[in-house]
PDB file of N, CA and C in Angstrom:
ATOM      1  N   GLY A 867     100.746 109.224  66.749  1.00 52.00           N
ATOM      2  CA  GLY A 867      99.742 108.823  65.812  1.00 52.00           C
ATOM      3  C   GLY A 867      98.409 109.452  66.127  1.00 52.00           C
ATOM      4  N   ASP A 868      97.439 109.120  65.319  1.00 59.00           N
ATOM      5  CA  ASP A 868      96.106 109.686  65.461  1.00 59.00           C
ATOM      6  C   ASP A 868      95.202 108.856  66.365  1.00 59.00           C
ATOM      7  N   VAL A 869      95.604 107.617  66.663  1.00 60.00           N
ATOM      8  CA  VAL A 869      94.720 106.712  67.382  1.00 60.00           C
ATOM      9  C   VAL A 869      95.005 106.770  68.876  1.00 60.00           C
ATOM     10  N   ILE A 870      93.973 107.035  69.655  1.00 61.00           N
ATOM     11  CA  ILE A 870      94.073 106.976  71.112  1.00 61.00           C
ATOM     12  C   ILE A 870      93.210 105.802  71.548  1.00 61.00           C
ATOM     13  N   HIS A 871      93.797 104.897  72.317  1.00 57.00           N
ATOM     14  CA  HIS A 871      93.068 103.706  72.742  1.00 57.00           C
ATOM     15  C   HIS A 871      93.356 103.436  74.211  1.00 57.00           C
ATOM     16  N   ARG A 872      92.603 102.540  74.835  1.00 63.00           N
ATOM     17  CA  ARG A 872      92.707 102.319  76.280  1.00 63.00           C
ATOM     18  C   ARG A 872      94.026 101.692  76.702  1.00 63.00           C
ATOM     19  N   MET A 873      94.769 101.120  75.792  1.00 61.00           N
ATOM     20  CA  MET A 873      96.057 100.506  76.119  1.00 61.00           C
ATOM     21  C   MET A 873      97.229 101.418  75.756  1.00 61.00           C
ATOM     22  N   LEU A 874      96.949 102.688  75.469  1.00 59.00           N
ATOM     23  CA  LEU A 874      97.983 103.602  74.994  1.00 59.00           C
ATOM     24  C   LEU A 874      99.167 103.687  75.949  1.00 59.00           C
ATOM     25  N   THR A 875      98.919 103.913  77.234  1.00 60.00           N
ATOM     26  CA  THR A 875     100.035 104.072  78.174  1.00 60.00           C
ATOM     27  C   THR A 875     100.750 102.759  78.441  1.00 60.00           C
ATOM     28  N   ALA A 876     100.126 101.638  78.153  1.00 64.00           N
ATOM     29  CA  ALA A 876     100.780 100.343  78.330  1.00 64.00           C
ATOM     30  C   ALA A 876     101.640  99.979  77.127  1.00 64.00           C
ATOM     31  N   THR A 877     101.342 100.589  75.985  1.00 69.00           N
ATOM     32  CA  THR A 877     102.037 100.188  74.760  1.00 69.00           C
ATOM     33  C   THR A 877     102.963 101.254  74.197  1.00 69.00           C
ATOM     34  N   GLN A 878     102.763 102.506  74.572  1.00 76.00           N
ATOM     35  CA  GLN A 878     103.592 103.579  74.028  1.00 76.00           C
ATOM     36  C   GLN A 878     104.078 104.458  75.176  1.00 76.00           C
ATOM     37  N   TYR A 879     105.371 104.390  75.468  1.00 81.00           N
ATOM     38  CA  TYR A 879     105.889 105.196  76.562  1.00 81.00           C
ATOM     39  C   TYR A 879     107.391 105.417  76.431  1.00 81.00           C
ATOM     40  N   ILE A 880     107.846 106.472  77.075  1.00 88.00           N
ATOM     41  CA  ILE A 880     109.260 106.736  77.326  1.00 88.00           C
ATOM     42  C   ILE A 880     109.333 106.830  78.840  1.00 88.00           C
ATOM     43  N   ALA A 881     109.929 105.844  79.484  1.00 91.00           N
ATOM     44  CA  ALA A 881     109.876 105.771  80.941  1.00 91.00           C
ATOM     45  C   ALA A 881     111.244 105.502  81.548  1.00 91.00           C
ATOM     46  N   PRO A 882     111.819 106.515  82.210  1.00 95.00           N
ATOM     47  CA  PRO A 882     113.055 106.240  82.931  1.00 95.00           C
ATOM     48  C   PRO A 882     112.783 105.278  84.083  1.00 95.00           C
ATOM     49  N   LEU A 883     111.596 105.369  84.684  1.00 95.00           N
ATOM     50  CA  LEU A 883     111.154 104.415  85.700  1.00 95.00           C
ATOM     51  C   LEU A 883     109.654 104.576  85.874  1.00 95.00           C
ATOM     52  N   MET A 884     108.922 103.534  85.546  1.00 93.00           N
ATOM     53  CA  MET A 884     107.477 103.520  85.700  1.00 93.00           C
ATOM     54  C   MET A 884     107.158 102.595  86.869  1.00 93.00           C
ATOM     55  N   ALA A 885     106.415 103.118  87.833  1.00 94.00           N
ATOM     56  CA  ALA A 885     105.993 102.329  88.992  1.00 94.00           C
ATOM     57  C   ALA A 885     104.817 103.068  89.632  1.00 94.00           C
ATOM     58  N   ASN A 886     104.354 102.588  90.757  1.00 94.00           N
ATOM     59  CA  ASN A 886     103.197 103.174  91.427  1.00 94.00           C
ATOM     60  C   ASN A 886     103.625 104.361  92.291  1.00 94.00           C
ATOM     61  N   PHE A 887     104.094 105.439  91.640  1.00 95.00           N
ATOM     62  CA  PHE A 887     104.562 106.611  92.365  1.00 95.00           C
ATOM     63  C   PHE A 887     103.396 107.474  92.816  1.00 95.00           C
ATOM     64  N   ASN A 888     103.592 108.139  93.959  1.00 92.00           N
ATOM     65  CA  ASN A 888     102.577 109.010  94.534  1.00 92.00           C
ATOM     66  C   ASN A 888     103.185 110.388  94.780  1.00 92.00           C
ATOM     67  N   PRO A 889     103.189 111.277  93.777  1.00 90.00           N
ATOM     68  CA  PRO A 889     103.783 112.606  93.961  1.00 90.00           C
ATOM     69  C   PRO A 889     103.066 113.469  95.002  1.00 90.00           C
ATOM     70  N   SER A 890     101.833 113.109  95.375  1.00 91.00           N
ATOM     71  CA  SER A 890     101.102 113.911  96.361  1.00 91.00           C
ATOM     72  C   SER A 890     101.455 113.538  97.798  1.00 91.00           C
ATOM     73  N   TYR A 891     102.297 112.535  98.001  1.00 92.00           N
ATOM     74  CA  TYR A 891     102.630 112.100  99.355  1.00 92.00           C
ATOM     75  C   TYR A 891     103.353 113.171 100.146  1.00 92.00           C
ATOM     76  N   SER A 892     104.255 113.910  99.522  1.00 93.00           N
ATOM     77  CA  SER A 892     105.080 114.888 100.208  1.00 93.00           C
ATOM     78  C   SER A 892     105.005 116.241  99.504  1.00 93.00           C
ATOM     79  N   ARG A 893     105.068 117.309 100.281  1.00 93.00           N
ATOM     80  CA  ARG A 893     105.125 118.656  99.696  1.00 93.00           C
ATOM     81  C   ARG A 893     106.405 118.858  98.901  1.00 93.00           C
ATOM     82  N   ASN A 894     107.425 118.048  99.184  1.00 95.00           N
ATOM     83  CA  ASN A 894     108.707 118.154  98.484  1.00 95.00           C
ATOM     84  C   ASN A 894     108.729 117.382  97.174  1.00 95.00           C
ATOM     85  N   SER A 895     107.712 116.564  96.931  1.00 96.00           N
ATOM     86  CA  SER A 895     107.645 115.782  95.695  1.00 96.00           C
ATOM     87  C   SER A 895     107.171 116.669  94.550  1.00 96.00           C
ATOM     88  N   THR A 896     107.889 116.632  93.440  1.00 95.00           N
ATOM     89  CA  THR A 896     107.483 117.412  92.276  1.00 95.00           C
ATOM     90  C   THR A 896     107.749 116.633  90.998  1.00 95.00           C
ATOM     91  N   VAL A 897     107.018 116.982  89.982  1.00 95.00           N
ATOM     92  CA  VAL A 897     107.302 116.531  88.626  1.00 95.00           C
ATOM     93  C   VAL A 897     107.420 117.819  87.817  1.00 95.00           C
ATOM     94  N   ARG A 898     108.630 118.078  87.336  1.00 96.00           N
ATOM     95  CA  ARG A 898     108.909 119.334  86.646  1.00 96.00           C
ATOM     96  C   ARG A 898     109.341 119.057  85.216  1.00 96.00           C
ATOM     97  N   TYR A 899     109.173 120.049  84.370  1.00 97.00           N
ATOM     98  CA  TYR A 899     109.660 119.909  83.001  1.00 97.00           C
ATOM     99  C   TYR A 899     110.293 121.213  82.539  1.00 97.00           C
ATOM    100  N   LEU A 900     111.158 121.081  81.551  1.00 97.00           N
ATOM    101  CA  LEU A 900     111.848 122.219  80.946  1.00 97.00           C
ATOM    102  C   LEU A 900     111.974 121.940  79.462  1.00 97.00           C
ATOM    103  N   ASP A 901     111.709 122.931  78.663  1.00 97.00           N
ATOM    104  CA  ASP A 901     111.887 122.824  77.213  1.00 97.00           C
ATOM    105  C   ASP A 901     112.616 124.078  76.752  1.00 97.00           C
ATOM    106  N   ASN A 902     113.861 123.920  76.282  1.00 97.00           N
ATOM    107  CA  ASN A 902     114.613 125.086  75.817  1.00 97.00           C
ATOM    108  C   ASN A 902     114.719 125.125  74.292  1.00 97.00           C
ATOM    109  N   GLY A 903     113.954 124.289  73.613  1.00 96.00           N
ATOM    110  CA  GLY A 903     113.964 124.264  72.154  1.00 96.00           C
ATOM    111  C   GLY A 903     114.872 123.200  71.569  1.00 96.00           C
ATOM    112  N   THR A 904     115.880 122.777  72.307  1.00 97.00           N
ATOM    113  CA  THR A 904     116.765 121.708  71.822  1.00 97.00           C
ATOM    114  C   THR A 904     116.677 120.462  72.696  1.00 97.00           C
ATOM    115  N   VAL A 905     116.168 120.620  73.916  1.00 98.00           N
ATOM    116  CA  VAL A 905     115.994 119.467  74.794  1.00 98.00           C
ATOM    117  C   VAL A 905     114.749 119.690  75.656  1.00 98.00           C
ATOM    118  N   PHE A 906     113.976 118.616  75.816  1.00 97.00           N
ATOM    119  CA  PHE A 906     112.809 118.611  76.682  1.00 97.00           C
ATOM    120  C   PHE A 906     113.124 117.661  77.825  1.00 97.00           C
ATOM    121  N   VAL A 907     113.096 118.161  79.051  1.00 98.00           N
ATOM    122  CA  VAL A 907     113.468 117.362  80.223  1.00 98.00           C
ATOM    123  C   VAL A 907     112.277 117.269  81.171  1.00 98.00           C
ATOM    124  N   VAL A 908     112.004 116.061  81.655  1.00 97.00           N
ATOM    125  CA  VAL A 908     111.019 115.856  82.715  1.00 97.00           C
ATOM    126  C   VAL A 908     111.770 115.247  83.885  1.00 97.00           C
ATOM    127  N   GLN A 909     111.568 115.829  85.082  1.00 97.00           N
ATOM    128  CA  GLN A 909     112.238 115.312  86.282  1.00 97.00           C
ATOM    129  C   GLN A 909     111.212 114.996  87.351  1.00 97.00           C
ATOM    130  N   TRP A 910     111.288 113.773  87.858  1.00 97.00           N
ATOM    131  CA  TRP A 910     110.523 113.337  89.013  1.00 97.00           C
ATOM    132  C   TRP A 910     111.458 113.515  90.193  1.00 97.00           C
ATOM    133  N   ASP A 911     111.104 114.423  91.108  1.00 97.00           N
ATOM    134  CA  ASP A 911     112.000 114.799  92.193  1.00 97.00           C
ATOM    135  C   ASP A 911     111.372 114.441  93.537  1.00 97.00           C
ATOM    136  N   GLN A 912     112.039 113.598  94.269  1.00 97.00           N
ATOM    137  CA  GLN A 912     111.611 113.171  95.601  1.00 97.00           C
ATOM    138  C   GLN A 912     110.185 112.608  95.600  1.00 97.00           C
ATOM    139  N   VAL A 913     109.911 111.691  94.659  1.00 97.00           N
ATOM    140  CA  VAL A 913     108.614 111.017  94.620  1.00 97.00           C
ATOM    141  C   VAL A 913     108.723 109.688  95.369  1.00 97.00           C
ATOM    142  N   TYR A 914     107.602 109.250  95.925  1.00 97.00           N
ATOM    143  CA  TYR A 914     107.556 108.045  96.745  1.00 97.00           C
ATOM    144  C   TYR A 914     106.635 107.007  96.114  1.00 97.00           C
ATOM    145  N   LEU A 915     106.922 105.747  96.399  1.00 96.00           N
ATOM    146  CA  LEU A 915     106.037 104.673  95.970  1.00 96.00           C
ATOM    147  C   LEU A 915     104.814 104.647  96.883  1.00 96.00           C
ATOM    148  N   GLN A 916     103.639 104.576  96.293  1.00 94.00           N
ATOM    149  CA  GLN A 916     102.391 104.527  97.048  1.00 94.00           C
ATOM    150  C   GLN A 916     102.398 103.333  97.996  1.00 94.00           C
ATOM    151  N   GLY A 917     102.179 103.592  99.271  1.00 92.00           N
ATOM    152  CA  GLY A 917     102.122 102.519 100.263  1.00 92.00           C
ATOM    153  C   GLY A 917     103.476 101.997 100.710  1.00 92.00           C
ATOM    154  N   LYS A 918     104.554 102.501 100.104  1.00 93.00           N
ATOM    155  CA  LYS A 918     105.913 102.071 100.457  1.00 93.00           C
ATOM    156  C   LYS A 918     106.795 103.298 100.723  1.00 93.00           C
ATOM    157  N   GLU A 919     106.196 104.325 101.285  1.00 94.00           N
ATOM    158  CA  GLU A 919     106.896 105.586 101.494  1.00 94.00           C
ATOM    159  C   GLU A 919     108.133 105.433 102.370  1.00 94.00           C
ATOM    160  N   GLU A 920     108.129 104.423 103.245  1.00 95.00           N
ATOM    161  CA  GLU A 920     109.273 104.206 104.138  1.00 95.00           C
ATOM    162  C   GLU A 920     110.540 103.807 103.386  1.00 95.00           C
ATOM    163  N   LEU A 921     110.415 103.400 102.150  1.00 95.00           N
ATOM    164  CA  LEU A 921     111.593 103.020 101.362  1.00 95.00           C
ATOM    165  C   LEU A 921     112.453 104.225 100.997  1.00 95.00           C
ATOM    166  N   GLY A 922     111.852 105.416 100.975  1.00 96.00           N
ATOM    167  CA  GLY A 922     112.587 106.621 100.619  1.00 96.00           C
ATOM    168  C   GLY A 922     112.123 107.197  99.296  1.00 96.00           C
ATOM    169  N   SER A 923     112.687 108.335  98.958  1.00 97.00           N
ATOM    170  CA  SER A 923     112.251 109.038  97.750  1.00 97.00           C
ATOM    171  C   SER A 923     113.136 108.706  96.554  1.00 97.00           C
ATOM    172  N   PHE A 924     112.542 108.853  95.378  1.00 98.00           N
ATOM    173  CA  PHE A 924     113.190 108.598  94.093  1.00 98.00           C
ATOM    174  C   PHE A 924     113.333 109.925  93.360  1.00 98.00           C
ATOM    175  N   THR A 925     114.475 110.133  92.713  1.00 98.00           N
ATOM    176  CA  THR A 925     114.685 111.297  91.858  1.00 98.00           C
ATOM    177  C   THR A 925     115.339 110.822  90.567  1.00 98.00           C
ATOM    178  N   PHE A 926     114.694 111.107  89.440  1.00 98.00           N
ATOM    179  CA  PHE A 926     115.203 110.662  88.142  1.00 98.00           C
ATOM    180  C   PHE A 926     114.629 111.550  87.061  1.00 98.00           C
ATOM    181  N   GLN A 927     115.178 111.451  85.847  1.00 97.00           N
ATOM    182  CA  GLN A 927     114.695 112.295  84.762  1.00 97.00           C
ATOM    183  C   GLN A 927     114.861 111.637  83.405  1.00 97.00           C
ATOM    184  N   ALA A 928     114.126 112.184  82.456  1.00 97.00           N
ATOM    185  CA  ALA A 928     114.241 111.811  81.052  1.00 97.00           C
ATOM    186  C   ALA A 928     114.484 113.088  80.256  1.00 97.00           C
ATOM    187  N   ALA A 929     115.460 113.032  79.356  1.00 97.00           N
ATOM    188  CA  ALA A 929     115.768 114.171  78.494  1.00 97.00           C
ATOM    189  C   ALA A 929     115.598 113.733  77.049  1.00 97.00           C
ATOM    190  N   LEU A 930     114.736 114.426  76.306  1.00 96.00           N
ATOM    191  CA  LEU A 930     114.484 114.144  74.900  1.00 96.00           C
ATOM    192  C   LEU A 930     115.116 115.265  74.082  1.00 96.00           C
ATOM    193  N   HIS A 931     116.172 114.940  73.366  1.00 97.00           N
ATOM    194  CA  HIS A 931     116.915 115.929  72.584  1.00 97.00           C
ATOM    195  C   HIS A 931     116.316 116.049  71.186  1.00 97.00           C
ATOM    196  N   SER A 932     116.411 117.211  70.600  1.00 96.00           N
ATOM    197  CA  SER A 932     115.856 117.437  69.260  1.00 96.00           C
ATOM    198  C   SER A 932     116.539 116.569  68.205  1.00 96.00           C
ATOM    199  N   SER A 933     117.737 116.065  68.500  1.00 96.00           N
ATOM    200  CA  SER A 933     118.442 115.169  67.582  1.00 96.00           C
ATOM    201  C   SER A 933     117.837 113.766  67.575  1.00 96.00           C
ATOM    202  N   GLY A 934     116.941 113.487  68.546  1.00 94.00           N
ATOM    203  CA  GLY A 934     116.345 112.156  68.662  1.00 94.00           C
ATOM    204  C   GLY A 934     116.940 111.343  69.799  1.00 94.00           C
ATOM    205  N   ARG A 935     118.027 111.819  70.365  1.00 96.00           N
ATOM    206  CA  ARG A 935     118.674 111.108  71.471  1.00 96.00           C
ATOM    207  C   ARG A 935     117.808 111.232  72.717  1.00 96.00           C
ATOM    208  N   ILE A 936     117.694 110.136  73.464  1.00 96.00           N
ATOM    209  CA  ILE A 936     116.943 110.105  74.715  1.00 96.00           C
ATOM    210  C   ILE A 936     117.908 109.673  75.808  1.00 96.00           C
ATOM    211  N   VAL A 937     117.948 110.448  76.897  1.00 97.00           N
ATOM    212  CA  VAL A 937     118.860 110.157  77.995  1.00 97.00           C
ATOM    213  C   VAL A 937     118.058 110.041  79.280  1.00 97.00           C
ATOM    214  N   PHE A 938     118.249 108.945  80.004  1.00 97.00           N
ATOM    215  CA  PHE A 938     117.662 108.771  81.322  1.00 97.00           C
ATOM    216  C   PHE A 938     118.742 109.045  82.354  1.00 97.00           C
ATOM    217  N   GLY A 939     118.383 109.786  83.399  1.00 97.00           N
ATOM    218  CA  GLY A 939     119.325 110.085  84.472  1.00 97.00           C
ATOM    219  C   GLY A 939     118.708 109.707  85.810  1.00 97.00           C
ATOM    220  N   TYR A 940     119.540 109.164  86.688  1.00 97.00           N
ATOM    221  CA  TYR A 940     119.068 108.696  87.992  1.00 97.00           C
ATOM    222  C   TYR A 940     119.918 109.304  89.089  1.00 97.00           C
ATOM    223  N   LYS A 941     119.266 109.965  90.044  1.00 98.00           N
ATOM    224  CA  LYS A 941     119.981 110.553  91.170  1.00 98.00           C
ATOM    225  C   LYS A 941     119.745 109.752  92.444  1.00 98.00           C
ATOM    226  N   GLU A 942     118.493 109.420  92.737  1.00 97.00           N
ATOM    227  CA  GLU A 942     118.155 108.658  93.942  1.00 97.00           C
ATOM    228  C   GLU A 942     117.221 107.512  93.591  1.00 97.00           C
ATOM    229  N   ILE A 943     117.697 106.308  93.750  1.00 97.00           N
ATOM    230  CA  ILE A 943     116.876 105.108  93.601  1.00 97.00           C
ATOM    231  C   ILE A 943     117.160 104.290  94.861  1.00 97.00           C
ATOM    232  N   PRO A 944     116.328 104.433  95.905  1.00 97.00           N
ATOM    233  CA  PRO A 944     116.664 103.885  97.218  1.00 97.00           C
ATOM    234  C   PRO A 944     116.597 102.360  97.342  1.00 97.00           C
ATOM    235  N   VAL A 945     115.951 101.684  96.401  1.00 96.00           N
ATOM    236  CA  VAL A 945     115.879 100.220  96.434  1.00 96.00           C
ATOM    237  C   VAL A 945     116.135  99.693  95.031  1.00 96.00           C
ATOM    238  N   PRO A 946     116.643  98.469  94.907  1.00 95.00           N
ATOM    239  CA  PRO A 946     116.804  97.895  93.572  1.00 95.00           C
ATOM    240  C   PRO A 946     115.454  97.834  92.842  1.00 95.00           C
ATOM    241  N   VAL A 947     115.450  98.203  91.577  1.00 94.00           N
ATOM    242  CA  VAL A 947     114.219  98.241  90.789  1.00 94.00           C
ATOM    243  C   VAL A 947     113.529  96.884  90.784  1.00 94.00           C
ATOM    244  N   LEU A 948     114.292  95.801  90.778  1.00 94.00           N
ATOM    245  CA  LEU A 948     113.691  94.459  90.762  1.00 94.00           C
ATOM    246  C   LEU A 948     112.935  94.147  92.049  1.00 94.00           C
ATOM    247  N   GLN A 949     113.123  94.942  93.096  1.00 94.00           N
ATOM    248  CA  GLN A 949     112.405  94.734  94.353  1.00 94.00           C
ATOM    249  C   GLN A 949     111.138  95.569  94.461  1.00 94.00           C
ATOM    250  N   ILE A 950     110.844  96.383  93.460  1.00 95.00           N
ATOM    251  CA  ILE A 950     109.615  97.187  93.459  1.00 95.00           C
ATOM    252  C   ILE A 950     108.459  96.306  93.005  1.00 95.00           C
ATOM    253  N   SER A 951     107.413  96.285  93.795  1.00 92.00           N
ATOM    254  CA  SER A 951     106.253  95.448  93.480  1.00 92.00           C
ATOM    255  C   SER A 951     105.494  95.982  92.269  1.00 92.00           C
ATOM    256  N   ALA A 952     105.075  95.061  91.421  1.00 91.00           N
ATOM    257  CA  ALA A 952     104.257  95.410  90.258  1.00 91.00           C
ATOM    258  C   ALA A 952     102.793  95.039  90.487  1.00 91.00           C
ATOM    259  N   ALA A 953     102.431  94.752  91.737  1.00 92.00           N
ATOM    260  CA  ALA A 953     101.066  94.330  92.038  1.00 92.00           C
ATOM    261  C   ALA A 953     100.034  95.418  91.741  1.00 92.00           C
ATOM    262  N   GLN A 954     100.348  96.674  92.044  1.00 90.00           N
ATOM    263  CA  GLN A 954      99.401  97.771  91.843  1.00 90.00           C
ATOM    264  C   GLN A 954      99.617  98.532  90.542  1.00 90.00           C
ATOM    265  N   HIS A 955     100.835  98.426  89.988  1.00 89.00           N
ATOM    266  CA  HIS A 955     101.166  99.181  88.770  1.00 89.00           C
ATOM    267  C   HIS A 955     102.365  98.503  88.120  1.00 89.00           C
ATOM    268  N   PRO A 956     102.401  98.420  86.796  1.00 88.00           N
ATOM    269  CA  PRO A 956     103.571  97.824  86.139  1.00 88.00           C
ATOM    270  C   PRO A 956     104.847  98.580  86.495  1.00 88.00           C
ATOM    271  N   VAL A 957     105.940  97.848  86.606  1.00 92.00           N
ATOM    272  CA  VAL A 957     107.246  98.443  86.847  1.00 92.00           C
ATOM    273  C   VAL A 957     108.056  98.241  85.580  1.00 92.00           C
ATOM    274  N   LYS A 958     108.427  99.361  84.946  1.00 90.00           N
ATOM    275  CA  LYS A 958     109.134  99.286  83.666  1.00 90.00           C
ATOM    276  C   LYS A 958     110.135 100.424  83.576  1.00 90.00           C
ATOM    277  N   ALA A 959     111.128 100.232  82.772  1.00 92.00           N
ATOM    278  CA  ALA A 959     112.055 101.301  82.410  1.00 92.00           C
ATOM    279  C   ALA A 959     112.419 101.075  80.950  1.00 92.00           C
ATOM    280  N   GLY A 960     112.353 102.132  80.158  1.00 89.00           N
ATOM    281  CA  GLY A 960     112.723 101.995  78.757  1.00 89.00           C
ATOM    282  C   GLY A 960     111.764 102.689  77.826  1.00 89.00           C
ATOM    283  N   LEU A 961     111.760 102.202  76.600  1.00 87.00           N
ATOM    284  CA  LEU A 961     110.952 102.773  75.533  1.00 87.00           C
ATOM    285  C   LEU A 961     110.045 101.697  74.960  1.00 87.00           C
ATOM    286  N   SER A 962     108.863 102.096  74.570  1.00 83.00           N
ATOM    287  CA  SER A 962     107.975 101.174  73.879  1.00 83.00           C
ATOM    288  C   SER A 962     107.192 101.950  72.839  1.00 83.00           C
ATOM    289  N   ASP A 963     107.119 101.401  71.661  1.00 78.00           N
ATOM    290  CA  ASP A 963     106.344 102.012  70.597  1.00 78.00           C
ATOM    291  C   ASP A 963     105.477 100.923  69.990  1.00 78.00           C
ATOM    292  N   ALA A 964     104.236 101.210  69.833  1.00 67.00           N
ATOM    293  CA  ALA A 964     103.307 100.263  69.233  1.00 67.00           C
ATOM    294  C   ALA A 964     102.350 101.062  68.357  1.00 67.00           C
ATOM    295  N   PHE A 965     101.704 100.387  67.465  1.00 62.00           N
ATOM    296  CA  PHE A 965     100.770 101.071  66.607  1.00 62.00           C
ATOM    297  C   PHE A 965      99.589 100.163  66.331  1.00 62.00           C
ATOM    298  N   MET A 966      98.495 100.773  65.901  1.00 60.00           N
ATOM    299  CA  MET A 966      97.298 100.028  65.537  1.00 60.00           C
ATOM    300  C   MET A 966      97.076 100.190  64.045  1.00 60.00           C
ATOM    301  N   VAL A 967      96.637  99.127  63.413  1.00 62.00           N
ATOM    302  CA  VAL A 967      96.288  99.184  62.004  1.00 62.00           C
ATOM    303  C   VAL A 967      94.772  99.065  61.925  1.00 62.00           C
ATOM    304  N   LEU A 968      94.158 100.077  61.362  1.00 64.00           N
ATOM    305  CA  LEU A 968      92.715 100.061  61.188  1.00 64.00           C
ATOM    306  C   LEU A 968      92.419  99.680  59.749  1.00 64.00           C
ATOM    307  N   ASN A 969      91.752  98.555  59.582  1.00 67.00           N
ATOM    308  CA  ASN A 969      91.454  98.048  58.255  1.00 67.00           C
ATOM    309  C   ASN A 969      89.937  98.076  58.052  1.00 67.00           C
ATOM    310  N   PRO A 970      89.451  98.877  57.133  1.00 67.00           N
ATOM    311  CA  PRO A 970      88.004  98.967  56.947  1.00 67.00           C
ATOM    312  C   PRO A 970      87.387  97.763  56.254  1.00 67.00           C
ATOM    313  N   SER A 971      88.188  96.792  55.796  1.00 67.00           N
ATOM    314  CA  SER A 971      87.648  95.652  55.068  1.00 67.00           C
ATOM    315  C   SER A 971      86.992  94.652  56.020  1.00 67.00           C
ATOM    316  N   PRO A 972      85.736  94.304  55.809  1.00 69.00           N
ATOM    317  CA  PRO A 972      85.067  93.315  56.670  1.00 69.00           C
ATOM    318  C   PRO A 972      85.622  91.897  56.458  1.00 69.00           C
ATOM    319  N   ASP A 973      86.357  91.665  55.374  1.00 68.00           N
ATOM    320  CA  ASP A 973      86.879  90.338  55.079  1.00 68.00           C
ATOM    321  C   ASP A 973      88.178  90.044  55.818  1.00 68.00           C
ATOM    322  N   VAL A 974      88.811  91.076  56.380  1.00 61.00           N
ATOM    323  CA  VAL A 974      90.088  90.895  57.068  1.00 61.00           C
ATOM    324  C   VAL A 974      89.879  91.168  58.550  1.00 61.00           C
ATOM    325  N   PRO A 975      90.135  90.153  59.394  1.00 56.00           N
ATOM    326  CA  PRO A 975      89.943  90.387  60.844  1.00 56.00           C
ATOM    327  C   PRO A 975      90.976  91.365  61.405  1.00 56.00           C
TER     328      PRO A 975
END
């Protein structure tokens, strides 16, 4: 859409796994993407949770196909997702779409 607002990343996302990741923790941590015209893939490779690096690295990806199909793939998830703390950052997996309606009428809140 045309509207960018401060809650955009909280309300509109495609997330195979959203958490407090720190890709700068290790030289081996990368976030890579590939677009071949029919599929767009983003891969988080060997990323660590900020402040919880001892848990191990995570590797996962999201593939967005031109047909509209979305595929999440998981290679390394060293701890159960329900055990990841959401204190510093929301922990989510999935899709969310939201929109804003801008009404110029002063009579309608």
